[in-house]
mmCIF file of C-alpha atoms in Angstrom:
data_model
loop_
_atom_site.group_PDB
_atom_site.id
_atom_site.type_symbol
_atom_site.label_atom_id
_atom_site.label_comp_id
_atom_site.label_asym_id
_atom_site.label_seq_id
_atom_site.Cartn_x
_atom_site.Cartn_y
_atom_site.Cartn_z
ATOM 1 C CA MET E 1 74.412 57.409 23.446
ATOM 2 C CA ARG E 2 73.617 61.621 23.532
ATOM 3 C CA PRO E 3 71.248 62.349 26.725
ATOM 4 C CA GLU E 4 69.690 65.470 24.608
ATOM 5 C CA GLN E 5 68.238 62.934 22.124
ATOM 6 C CA LEU E 6 66.932 59.519 24.612
ATOM 7 C CA LYS E 7 63.883 59.856 26.724
ATOM 8 C CA VAL E 8 63.901 57.044 29.352
ATOM 9 C CA ALA E 9 60.372 56.557 29.504
ATOM 10 C CA GLY E 10 60.821 54.347 32.449
ATOM 11 C CA VAL E 11 58.686 51.174 31.556
ATOM 12 C CA ILE E 12 59.557 47.912 33.014
ATOM 13 C CA ARG E 13 58.825 44.547 30.590
ATOM 14 C CA GLN E 14 57.027 41.871 32.829
ATOM 15 C CA ASP E 15 57.610 39.153 29.787
ATOM 16 C CA SER E 16 55.321 35.788 30.572
ATOM 17 C CA GLY E 17 56.389 32.851 29.608
ATOM 18 C CA LEU E 18 59.821 33.817 28.032
ATOM 19 C CA LYS E 19 63.030 34.548 30.096
ATOM 20 C CA ALA E 20 63.342 38.396 30.863
ATOM 21 C CA GLN E 21 65.085 39.426 28.065
ATOM 22 C CA GLU E 22 68.498 41.355 28.169
ATOM 23 C CA GLN E 23 68.833 43.786 31.470
ATOM 24 C CA GLN E 24 69.642 46.797 28.896
ATOM 25 C CA ALA E 25 66.601 46.411 26.880
ATOM 26 C CA ASP E 26 63.999 46.242 30.082
ATOM 27 C CA VAL E 27 63.593 49.881 30.029
ATOM 28 C CA VAL E 28 62.088 51.725 27.231
ATOM 29 C CA ARG E 29 63.504 54.315 24.947
ATOM 30 C CA THR E 30 62.534 56.790 22.893
ATOM 31 C CA LEU E 31 65.164 57.705 20.163
ATOM 32 C CA LEU E 32 64.211 61.135 18.784
ATOM 33 C CA PRO E 33 65.375 62.355 15.330
ATOM 34 C CA GLY E 34 69.022 63.447 15.299
ATOM 35 C CA SER E 35 69.877 59.915 16.526
ATOM 36 C CA THR E 36 71.499 56.912 15.113
ATOM 37 C CA VAL E 37 70.550 53.796 14.019
ATOM 38 C CA GLY E 38 72.987 50.800 13.835
ATOM 39 C CA VAL E 39 72.312 48.231 11.072
ATOM 40 C CA LEU E 40 73.289 45.087 11.436
ATOM 41 C CA GLY E 41 73.591 43.824 7.655
ATOM 42 C CA GLY E 42 73.870 45.936 4.786
ATOM 43 C CA GLY E 43 71.922 44.539 2.393
ATOM 44 C CA GLN E 44 68.602 45.791 0.364
ATOM 45 C CA LEU E 45 66.101 46.075 3.478
ATOM 46 C CA GLY E 46 68.919 48.379 5.445
ATOM 47 C CA ARG E 47 69.452 50.452 2.604
ATOM 48 C CA MET E 48 65.458 51.381 2.414
ATOM 49 C CA MET E 49 65.193 51.229 5.783
ATOM 50 C CA ALA E 50 67.832 54.048 6.083
ATOM 51 C CA LEU E 51 66.239 55.748 3.429
ATOM 52 C CA ALA E 52 63.464 55.783 5.422
ATOM 53 C CA GLY E 53 64.621 56.749 8.428
ATOM 54 C CA SER E 54 66.939 59.937 6.879
ATOM 55 C CA ALA E 55 63.943 61.245 5.362
ATOM 56 C CA MET E 56 62.485 61.180 9.266
ATOM 57 C CA GLY E 57 65.491 62.471 10.476
ATOM 58 C CA TYR E 58 67.632 60.186 11.677
ATOM 59 C CA ARG E 59 70.953 59.208 10.917
ATOM 60 C CA PHE E 60 72.490 55.919 10.372
ATOM 61 C CA VAL E 61 75.346 53.177 10.034
ATOM 62 C CA ALA E 62 75.586 49.902 8.754
ATOM 63 C CA LEU E 63 77.542 46.831 9.339
ATOM 64 C CA ASP E 64 78.586 44.484 6.025
ATOM 65 C CA PRO E 65 81.652 42.601 4.998
ATOM 66 C CA ALA E 66 80.375 43.434 1.390
ATOM 67 C CA PRO E 67 82.478 46.781 -0.139
ATOM 68 C CA ASP E 68 80.020 49.105 -1.391
ATOM 69 C CA ALA E 69 76.928 47.180 0.437
ATOM 70 C CA PRO E 70 73.524 48.260 -1.037
ATOM 71 C CA CYS E 71 72.984 50.346 2.675
ATOM 72 C CA GLY E 72 76.730 51.573 2.547
ATOM 73 C CA GLN E 73 75.851 53.253 -0.359
ATOM 74 C CA VAL E 74 73.457 55.777 1.131
ATOM 75 C CA THR E 75 74.892 55.708 4.704
ATOM 76 C CA PRO E 76 78.084 55.339 6.615
ATOM 77 C CA GLN E 77 79.370 51.462 6.058
ATOM 78 C CA ILE E 78 81.243 49.459 8.755
ATOM 79 C CA ILE E 79 83.204 46.999 6.313
ATOM 80 C CA ALA E 80 83.537 43.972 8.685
ATOM 81 C CA ALA E 81 82.565 40.455 9.318
ATOM 82 C CA TYR E 82 79.568 39.807 10.997
ATOM 83 C CA ASP E 83 81.391 37.879 13.886
ATOM 84 C CA ASP E 84 84.205 40.290 14.135
ATOM 85 C CA ARG E 85 83.823 41.884 17.918
ATOM 86 C CA ALA E 86 85.909 44.836 17.224
ATOM 87 C CA ALA E 87 83.620 46.079 14.497
ATOM 88 C CA ALA E 88 80.275 45.037 16.526
ATOM 89 C CA ARG E 89 81.485 47.408 18.992
ATOM 90 C CA GLU E 90 82.523 50.278 16.973
ATOM 91 C CA LEU E 91 79.036 49.520 15.778
ATOM 92 C CA ALA E 92 77.458 49.789 19.254
ATOM 93 C CA GLN E 93 79.835 52.901 20.168
ATOM 94 C CA ARG E 94 78.790 54.624 16.874
ATOM 95 C CA ALA E 95 75.007 54.110 17.453
ATOM 96 C CA ASP E 96 72.406 55.149 20.085
ATOM 97 C CA VAL E 97 70.095 51.932 18.973
ATOM 98 C CA ILE E 98 70.974 48.866 17.250
ATOM 99 C CA THR E 99 68.677 46.895 14.758
ATOM 100 C CA TYR E 100 69.113 44.051 12.273
ATOM 101 C CA GLU E 101 67.851 43.476 8.852
ATOM 102 C CA PHE E 102 68.648 39.395 8.245
ATOM 103 C CA GLU E 103 68.061 36.362 11.104
ATOM 104 C CA ASN E 104 71.544 34.641 10.512
ATOM 105 C CA VAL E 105 73.543 37.124 13.101
ATOM 106 C CA ASP E 106 76.243 35.587 14.840
ATOM 107 C CA ALA E 107 75.041 34.440 18.465
ATOM 108 C CA GLY E 108 78.088 36.083 20.204
ATOM 109 C CA VAL E 109 77.790 39.099 17.985
ATOM 110 C CA ALA E 110 74.052 39.770 19.175
ATOM 111 C CA ALA E 111 75.460 39.075 23.001
ATOM 112 C CA LEU E 112 77.681 41.591 23.000
ATOM 113 C CA LEU E 113 75.581 43.922 21.269
ATOM 114 C CA THR E 114 72.834 44.062 23.747
ATOM 115 C CA GLU E 115 74.998 44.300 26.209
ATOM 116 C CA GLU E 116 77.034 47.186 25.416
ATOM 117 C CA SER E 117 74.181 48.751 23.289
ATOM 118 C CA TYR E 118 70.580 49.425 23.103
ATOM 119 C CA VAL E 119 69.071 46.818 21.390
ATOM 120 C CA PRO E 120 65.158 46.857 21.805
ATOM 121 C CA GLN E 121 64.575 43.424 19.536
ATOM 122 C CA GLY E 122 66.841 41.747 21.833
ATOM 123 C CA SER E 123 68.370 38.299 20.838
ATOM 124 C CA ALA E 124 65.678 36.102 22.230
ATOM 125 C CA LEU E 125 63.107 36.350 19.000
ATOM 126 C CA LEU E 126 66.608 35.699 16.983
ATOM 127 C CA TYR E 127 67.277 32.689 18.942
ATOM 128 C CA THR E 128 63.933 31.377 18.458
ATOM 129 C CA THR E 129 63.439 32.351 14.321
ATOM 130 C CA GLN E 130 66.693 30.864 13.594
ATOM 131 C CA HIS E 131 65.566 26.979 14.369
ATOM 132 C CA ARG E 132 62.905 26.314 12.746
ATOM 133 C CA LEU E 133 61.991 23.892 15.711
ATOM 134 C CA ARG E 134 62.496 26.626 17.942
ATOM 135 C CA GLU E 135 60.177 28.576 16.118
ATOM 136 C CA LYS E 136 57.385 26.665 15.729
ATOM 137 C CA ALA E 137 57.351 25.665 19.467
ATOM 138 C CA ALA E 138 57.184 29.415 20.120
ATOM 139 C CA ILE E 139 54.304 29.933 17.781
ATOM 140 C CA GLU E 140 52.259 26.705 19.308
ATOM 141 C CA ALA E 141 52.971 28.010 22.397
ATOM 142 C CA ALA E 142 50.841 31.489 21.747
ATOM 143 C CA GLY E 143 48.019 29.525 20.636
ATOM 144 C CA VAL E 144 48.330 29.844 16.531
ATOM 145 C CA PRO E 145 48.893 26.611 14.512
ATOM 146 C CA VAL E 146 51.621 25.320 12.520
ATOM 147 C CA ALA E 147 51.367 22.269 9.882
ATOM 148 C CA PRO E 148 51.927 18.950 11.542
ATOM 149 C CA TYR E 149 55.748 18.534 11.962
ATOM 150 C CA ARG E 150 57.863 16.035 13.355
ATOM 151 C CA LYS E 151 61.835 16.656 14.308
ATOM 152 C CA VAL E 152 64.097 14.380 12.153
ATOM 153 C CA GLY E 153 68.047 13.042 13.108
ATOM 154 C CA SER E 154 68.202 10.231 11.156
ATOM 155 C CA LEU E 155 66.850 8.332 7.609
ATOM 156 C CA ALA E 156 64.862 5.942 9.980
ATOM 157 C CA GLU E 157 63.195 8.986 12.280
ATOM 158 C CA LEU E 158 62.463 10.088 8.645
ATOM 159 C CA GLU E 159 60.767 6.986 7.512
ATOM 160 C CA ARG E 160 58.923 6.733 10.661
ATOM 161 C CA ALA E 161 58.121 10.420 10.757
ATOM 162 C CA ALA E 162 56.675 9.909 6.942
ATOM 163 C CA ALA E 163 54.782 7.186 7.973
ATOM 164 C CA GLU E 164 53.025 9.284 10.921
ATOM 165 C CA LEU E 165 52.534 12.765 8.752
ATOM 166 C CA GLY E 166 51.683 10.998 5.454
ATOM 167 C CA LEU E 167 52.491 12.023 2.381
ATOM 168 C CA PRO E 168 53.248 14.420 0.219
ATOM 169 C CA CYS E 169 55.172 16.465 3.276
ATOM 170 C CA VAL E 170 58.537 18.788 3.499
ATOM 171 C CA LEU E 171 61.603 17.692 4.845
ATOM 172 C CA LYS E 172 63.439 21.252 6.131
ATOM 173 C CA THR E 173 66.777 21.824 7.509
ATOM 174 C CA ALA E 174 66.526 23.190 11.014
ATOM 175 C CA THR E 175 68.622 25.939 10.565
ATOM 176 C CA GLY E 176 69.396 28.318 7.437
ATOM 177 C CA GLY E 177 67.733 28.280 4.089
ATOM 178 C CA TYR E 178 65.785 30.950 2.247
ATOM 179 C CA ASP E 179 64.007 31.086 -1.129
ATOM 180 C CA GLY E 180 63.518 27.844 -1.381
ATOM 181 C CA LYS E 181 66.939 26.388 -0.327
ATOM 182 C CA GLY E 182 67.429 23.294 2.449
ATOM 183 C CA GLN E 183 63.818 21.798 1.971
ATOM 184 C CA ALA E 184 62.863 18.963 -0.210
ATOM 185 C CA VAL E 185 59.262 17.930 -1.271
ATOM 186 C CA ILE E 186 58.903 14.420 -0.603
ATOM 187 C CA ARG E 187 55.515 12.915 -2.802
ATOM 188 C CA SER E 188 56.503 8.975 -2.475
ATOM 189 C CA GLU E 189 58.565 6.278 -0.515
ATOM 190 C CA GLU E 190 60.981 5.864 -2.294
ATOM 191 C CA GLU E 191 62.365 9.945 -2.695
ATOM 192 C CA LEU E 192 63.089 9.146 1.294
ATOM 193 C CA SER E 193 66.347 8.748 0.970
ATOM 194 C CA THR E 194 67.261 10.980 -1.892
ATOM 195 C CA ALA E 195 65.440 13.884 0.399
ATOM 196 C CA PHE E 196 67.635 13.109 3.446
ATOM 197 C CA ARG E 197 70.672 12.941 1.426
ATOM 198 C CA GLN E 198 70.406 15.957 -0.151
ATOM 199 C CA LEU E 199 69.795 18.109 2.912
ATOM 200 C CA VAL E 200 72.321 15.913 4.664
ATOM 201 C CA PRO E 201 75.608 15.315 2.916
ATOM 202 C CA GLU E 202 77.175 12.056 3.649
ATOM 203 C CA SER E 203 80.005 13.456 5.569
ATOM 204 C CA SER E 204 77.692 14.550 8.279
ATOM 205 C CA ALA E 205 75.448 11.693 8.414
ATOM 206 C CA SER E 206 78.357 9.310 8.900
ATOM 207 C CA ASP E 207 79.687 11.824 12.272
ATOM 208 C CA LYS E 208 78.232 9.877 14.972
ATOM 209 C CA GLU E 209 78.772 13.033 17.145
ATOM 210 C CA ILE E 210 76.673 15.056 14.981
ATOM 211 C CA GLU E 211 72.957 14.648 14.961
ATOM 212 C CA PRO E 212 71.429 15.985 11.740
ATOM 213 C CA GLU E 213 68.481 18.583 13.037
ATOM 214 C CA LEU E 214 65.818 18.398 10.140
ATOM 215 C CA VAL E 215 62.142 19.149 10.234
ATOM 216 C CA LEU E 216 59.024 16.887 8.464
ATOM 217 C CA GLU E 217 56.336 19.200 7.997
ATOM 218 C CA LYS E 218 52.896 17.561 6.537
ATOM 219 C CA PHE E 219 52.089 19.355 3.206
ATOM 220 C CA ILE E 220 48.972 21.477 3.148
ATOM 221 C CA ALA E 221 47.210 21.721 0.467
ATOM 222 C CA PHE E 222 46.663 25.362 0.267
ATOM 223 C CA GLN E 223 43.979 27.684 -1.756
ATOM 224 C CA CYS E 224 46.895 30.390 -1.529
ATOM 225 C CA GLU E 225 49.604 31.824 0.372
ATOM 226 C CA ILE E 226 49.235 35.205 2.334
ATOM 227 C CA SER E 227 51.830 37.297 4.912
ATOM 228 C CA VAL E 228 51.112 39.781 7.019
ATOM 229 C CA VAL E 229 53.682 42.596 7.974
ATOM 230 C CA ALA E 230 52.936 43.125 11.815
ATOM 231 C CA ALA E 231 54.566 46.136 14.248
ATOM 232 C CA ARG E 232 55.370 46.145 17.812
ATOM 233 C CA SER E 233 56.723 49.322 19.146
ATOM 234 C CA ALA E 234 59.377 49.416 22.359
ATOM 235 C CA GLY E 235 56.464 50.757 24.035
ATOM 236 C CA GLY E 236 54.102 47.637 22.991
ATOM 237 C CA GLU E 237 51.846 49.523 20.350
ATOM 238 C CA VAL E 238 50.913 47.010 17.764
ATOM 239 C CA LYS E 239 49.636 47.345 14.306
ATOM 240 C CA SER E 240 49.614 44.957 11.349
ATOM 241 C CA PHE E 241 49.515 46.146 7.573
ATOM 242 C CA PRO E 242 47.031 44.527 4.705
ATOM 243 C CA PRO E 243 47.998 41.113 4.292
ATOM 244 C CA ALA E 244 49.746 39.854 0.726
ATOM 245 C CA GLU E 245 48.830 37.348 -1.686
ATOM 246 C CA ASN E 246 52.154 35.741 -2.255
ATOM 247 C CA ILE E 247 52.600 33.801 -5.608
ATOM 248 C CA HIS E 248 56.191 32.194 -5.868
ATOM 249 C CA VAL E 249 58.279 30.728 -8.995
ATOM 250 C CA ASN E 250 60.894 28.290 -8.438
ATOM 251 C CA ASN E 251 60.535 28.815 -4.556
ATOM 252 C CA ILE E 252 61.529 32.647 -4.956
ATOM 253 C CA LEU E 253 58.764 35.560 -4.197
ATOM 254 C CA HIS E 254 57.387 36.341 -7.498
ATOM 255 C CA LEU E 255 54.371 38.591 -7.067
ATOM 256 C CA SER E 256 52.511 40.402 -3.788
ATOM 257 C CA ILE E 257 48.686 40.871 -4.428
ATOM 258 C CA VAL E 258 47.014 43.722 -2.368
ATOM 259 C CA PRO E 259 44.236 43.313 -1.195
ATOM 260 C CA ALA E 260 45.113 39.283 -0.911
ATOM 261 C CA ARG E 261 42.094 37.559 -3.056
ATOM 262 C CA VAL E 262 40.514 36.239 0.243
ATOM 263 C CA THR E 263 37.778 37.187 2.184
ATOM 264 C CA GLU E 264 37.396 40.175 3.997
ATOM 265 C CA ASP E 265 36.882 37.591 7.175
ATOM 266 C CA ILE E 266 40.230 35.687 6.263
ATOM 267 C CA GLN E 267 42.051 39.063 5.971
ATOM 268 C CA LYS E 268 40.805 40.035 9.212
ATOM 269 C CA ARG E 269 41.887 36.625 11.120
ATOM 270 C CA ALA E 270 45.309 36.763 9.549
ATOM 271 C CA CYS E 271 45.732 40.347 10.911
ATOM 272 C CA LYS E 272 44.738 39.543 14.111
ATOM 273 C CA LEU E 273 46.808 36.068 14.005
ATOM 274 C CA ALA E 274 50.028 38.301 13.113
ATOM 275 C CA GLU E 275 48.840 40.788 16.107
ATOM 276 C CA THR E 276 48.787 37.886 18.564
ATOM 277 C CA LEU E 277 52.547 36.411 17.260
ATOM 278 C CA ILE E 278 54.110 39.700 17.902
ATOM 279 C CA SER E 279 52.646 40.471 21.220
ATOM 280 C CA GLY E 280 52.712 36.774 22.469
ATOM 281 C CA LEU E 281 56.761 36.765 21.247
ATOM 282 C CA ASN E 282 57.355 40.023 22.942
ATOM 283 C CA ALA E 283 58.520 41.258 19.679
ATOM 284 C CA VAL E 284 60.077 44.707 18.895
ATOM 285 C CA GLY E 285 59.890 45.969 15.128
ATOM 286 C CA LEU E 286 58.500 44.154 12.631
ATOM 287 C CA LEU E 287 57.628 40.571 12.208
ATOM 288 C CA ALA E 288 56.776 39.080 8.932
ATOM 289 C CA VAL E 289 54.337 36.159 9.203
ATOM 290 C CA GLU E 290 53.751 33.581 5.796
ATOM 291 C CA MET E 291 50.638 31.589 6.065
ATOM 292 C CA PHE E 292 48.641 28.604 4.512
ATOM 293 C CA VAL E 293 45.026 29.639 3.740
ATOM 294 C CA THR E 294 43.101 26.381 2.783
ATOM 295 C CA ALA E 295 39.912 25.354 1.106
ATOM 296 C CA ASP E 296 37.667 26.030 3.991
ATOM 297 C CA GLY E 297 39.448 29.479 5.308
ATOM 298 C CA GLU E 298 41.867 27.610 7.863
ATOM 299 C CA LEU E 299 44.943 29.203 8.529
ATOM 300 C CA PHE E 300 48.532 27.630 9.241
ATOM 301 C CA VAL E 301 51.688 29.638 9.691
ATOM 302 C CA ASN E 302 54.535 28.567 7.851
ATOM 303 C CA GLU E 303 57.378 30.647 8.704
ATOM 304 C CA LEU E 304 58.585 34.083 10.688
ATOM 305 C CA ALA E 305 60.778 36.953 9.749
ATOM 306 C CA PRO E 306 61.576 39.175 12.608
ATOM 307 C CA ARG E 307 62.436 41.957 9.701
ATOM 308 C CA PRO E 308 61.036 44.273 6.896
ATOM 309 C CA HIS E 309 60.095 41.367 4.631
ATOM 310 C CA ASN E 310 59.558 40.726 0.308
ATOM 311 C CA SER E 311 56.276 40.913 0.610
ATOM 312 C CA GLY E 312 55.832 44.380 2.575
ATOM 313 C CA HIS E 313 57.857 46.056 -0.217
ATOM 314 C CA TYR E 314 54.182 47.319 -1.575
ATOM 315 C CA THR E 315 53.835 49.122 1.487
ATOM 316 C CA MET E 316 56.159 51.534 0.201
ATOM 317 C CA ASP E 317 53.910 53.349 -2.134
ATOM 318 C CA ALA E 318 50.602 51.843 -1.428
ATOM 319 C CA CYS E 319 50.077 52.719 1.830
ATOM 320 C CA VAL E 320 50.141 55.729 4.237
ATOM 321 C CA THR E 321 53.432 54.253 6.259
ATOM 322 C CA SER E 322 55.695 52.178 4.596
ATOM 323 C CA GLN E 323 57.058 48.972 6.603
ATOM 324 C CA PHE E 324 60.534 50.349 6.494
ATOM 325 C CA GLU E 325 59.395 53.592 8.031
ATOM 326 C CA GLN E 326 57.194 51.505 10.163
ATOM 327 C CA HIS E 327 60.380 49.613 11.933
ATOM 328 C CA VAL E 328 62.608 52.620 12.555
ATOM 329 C CA ARG E 329 59.586 54.215 14.658
ATOM 330 C CA ALA E 330 58.620 50.726 16.541
ATOM 331 C CA ILE E 331 62.901 50.445 17.569
ATOM 332 C CA CYS E 332 62.798 54.256 18.269
ATOM 333 C CA ASN E 333 59.473 54.163 20.313
ATOM 334 C CA LEU E 334 57.821 56.761 18.016
ATOM 335 C CA PRO E 335 53.596 56.266 17.587
ATOM 336 C CA LEU E 336 53.444 53.902 14.868
ATOM 337 C CA GLY E 337 52.267 54.905 11.516
ATOM 338 C CA ASP E 338 48.635 54.781 10.000
ATOM 339 C CA THR E 339 48.925 51.298 8.016
ATOM 340 C CA SER E 340 45.790 51.704 5.231
ATOM 341 C CA LEU E 341 46.095 50.743 2.162
ATOM 342 C CA LEU E 342 46.073 54.237 -0.272
ATOM 343 C CA THR E 343 45.702 52.047 -3.920
ATOM 344 C CA PRO E 344 45.353 48.106 -4.807
ATOM 345 C CA VAL E 345 49.048 47.581 -5.694
ATOM 346 C CA VAL E 346 50.949 44.547 -7.018
ATOM 347 C CA MET E 347 54.690 44.003 -6.447
ATOM 348 C CA VAL E 348 56.413 42.299 -8.738
ATOM 349 C CA ASN E 349 60.411 40.851 -7.985
ATOM 350 C CA VAL E 350 63.310 42.417 -10.780
ATOM 351 C CA LEU E 351 65.838 39.247 -10.431
ATOM 352 C CA GLY E 352 68.875 39.448 -11.967
ATOM 353 C CA GLN E 353 67.901 37.785 -15.435
ATOM 354 C CA HIS E 354 64.745 40.783 -15.391
ATOM 355 C CA LEU E 355 67.073 43.729 -14.579
ATOM 356 C CA GLN E 356 68.179 44.804 -17.776
ATOM 357 C CA GLY E 357 64.967 44.822 -19.349
ATOM 358 C CA THR E 358 63.199 46.125 -16.772
ATOM 359 C CA ILE E 359 65.548 49.358 -16.953
ATOM 360 C CA GLU E 360 64.887 49.553 -20.891
ATOM 361 C CA VAL E 361 61.176 49.421 -20.653
ATOM 362 C CA LEU E 362 60.519 51.709 -17.518
ATOM 363 C CA SER E 363 62.972 54.226 -19.377
ATOM 364 C CA LYS E 364 60.260 54.708 -21.896
ATOM 365 C CA ALA E 365 56.971 55.829 -22.624
ATOM 366 C CA ASP E 366 54.892 52.490 -21.271
ATOM 367 C CA GLU E 367 51.732 52.375 -23.645
ATOM 368 C CA GLU E 368 50.618 49.335 -22.072
ATOM 369 C CA ALA E 369 50.725 50.842 -18.361
ATOM 370 C CA ASN E 370 49.024 53.868 -20.149
ATOM 371 C CA ARG E 371 45.981 51.767 -21.332
ATOM 372 C CA LEU E 372 45.823 49.777 -18.023
ATOM 373 C CA GLY E 373 46.064 52.811 -15.733
ATOM 374 C CA ILE E 374 49.206 51.527 -14.040
ATOM 375 C CA SER E 375 51.670 53.525 -12.470
ATOM 376 C CA PRO E 376 54.799 51.175 -11.941
ATOM 377 C CA LYS E 377 57.197 52.460 -9.485
ATOM 378 C CA LEU E 378 60.748 51.253 -9.619
ATOM 379 C CA HIS E 379 63.124 50.106 -6.683
ATOM 380 C CA ILE E 380 66.612 49.076 -7.729
ATOM 381 C CA TYR E 381 68.816 47.653 -4.892
ATOM 382 C CA GLY E 382 72.264 48.970 -6.223
ATOM 383 C CA LYS E 383 73.530 45.361 -5.895
ATOM 384 C CA THR E 384 77.269 44.840 -7.619
ATOM 385 C CA ASP E 385 76.495 41.203 -9.179
ATOM 386 C CA SER E 386 73.370 40.896 -11.288
ATOM 387 C CA LYS E 387 72.967 36.993 -10.874
ATOM 388 C CA LEU E 388 70.466 34.726 -11.988
ATOM 389 C CA GLY E 389 67.768 34.173 -9.421
ATOM 390 C CA ARG E 390 69.202 37.043 -7.344
ATOM 391 C CA LYS E 391 66.767 39.911 -6.186
ATOM 392 C CA MET E 392 68.342 43.246 -8.039
ATOM 393 C CA GLY E 393 65.094 44.995 -7.352
ATOM 394 C CA HIS E 394 61.382 45.475 -7.392
ATOM 395 C CA ILE E 395 58.492 47.075 -9.194
ATOM 396 C CA ASN E 396 55.202 48.269 -7.016
ATOM 397 C CA LEU E 397 52.243 48.272 -9.649
ATOM 398 C CA LEU E 398 49.907 50.843 -8.119
ATOM 399 C CA CYS E 399 46.515 50.321 -9.901
ATOM 400 C CA LYS E 400 42.738 51.044 -9.960
ATOM 401 C CA ASP E 401 42.345 46.634 -9.565
ATOM 402 C CA THR E 402 44.872 44.107 -9.052
ATOM 403 C CA GLY E 403 43.940 42.555 -12.537
ATOM 404 C CA ASP E 404 45.420 45.028 -14.365
ATOM 405 C CA GLY E 405 48.422 45.017 -12.497
ATOM 406 C CA LEU E 406 48.703 41.580 -13.257
ATOM 407 C CA SER E 407 47.582 41.746 -16.877
ATOM 408 C CA TRP E 408 50.661 44.104 -17.013
ATOM 409 C CA VAL E 409 53.419 41.500 -15.859
ATOM 410 C CA GLU E 410 51.712 39.092 -18.320
ATOM 411 C CA GLN E 411 52.125 41.331 -21.474
ATOM 412 C CA THR E 412 55.325 42.730 -20.601
ATOM 413 C CA ASN E 413 56.843 39.177 -20.938
ATOM 414 C CA LEU E 414 60.099 40.189 -18.630
ATOM 415 C CA TRP E 415 59.322 37.336 -16.180
ATOM 416 C CA ARG E 416 59.173 34.767 -18.489
ATOM 417 C CA ASN E 417 62.373 33.741 -18.026
#
């Protein structure tokens, strides 16, 4: 690390309720522009982080096994597997601070990096959020409500848990799973065994040495889903972005609507809840908190993501500070940026089946956008393979009213396939 770029603040963190994080993370460090940020993961989140941080004067280097990864197109890249210890050490040597853009970081590599480099996010939160049961326990310990749940390790346990929680309910794997993968909705007793076999292969179910780890959650009859992206700097400053209302199609995020169409009281409580969690977990960087909103205004946390989040992409064009700039500020211990919303916005994801049509539509004069007063801002991720259901980019629709943005999405016809 270059001493002229590193100021040691000398603040010792006393983390209550958790074992002290790695010794190297105990002293808060302020890293100024000119420092190098190492990113574990080279996907679109790393790419957008590097673009935002580069504008602030930071350098970046990414580690990802895919040649020509999205982040590697805009910053130097170490091409190696995530569990490659030698590559991790190279990343540590080339960077002044290390962050990650996805949760499923190899535990051994995470431990190595926290020993040999500066990782202000530490590995404790990764350990927690990589496992749904640990995550739910941590959320409850922070005094925040989650949907009633049970640990499940066998079909018999599933049957007992379903009887206790009632149907419908949702069965999920304790680890892995995203965009609807690794989970099954159970609406009747007849579906219990099918759901169990779906998530636990027969080979695993028959292996007496390995007990499956599943979570059964009571289905919450929610009015809508919202998420809040909160930030906490290494020095403890906390700020949250306005809540986004999220709409999923085939278990993949389709739209984020901001302001969320909920009461101002619910928006304030959602932000407070996210700020309580990020502080209670001693997190550094960003924490995306997904929540269910019930008809009577109750909030239940669904999932956490300790990184920039798809539902926070609207901040890139609609807020004073983007989530990506905020993440860099947080891990480098700069003052956090203003999170104020500048304009209503609808973020719509561009999947593989939408990519070509989207490029064609936005390469021409858009009479519908002009009529509605919409300003579409296109962000393409640079992924090499455009596959069905794969996130290839997003559009932020800046508008006077979110209803106009939703009308544009509906009338464009790109999202009907």
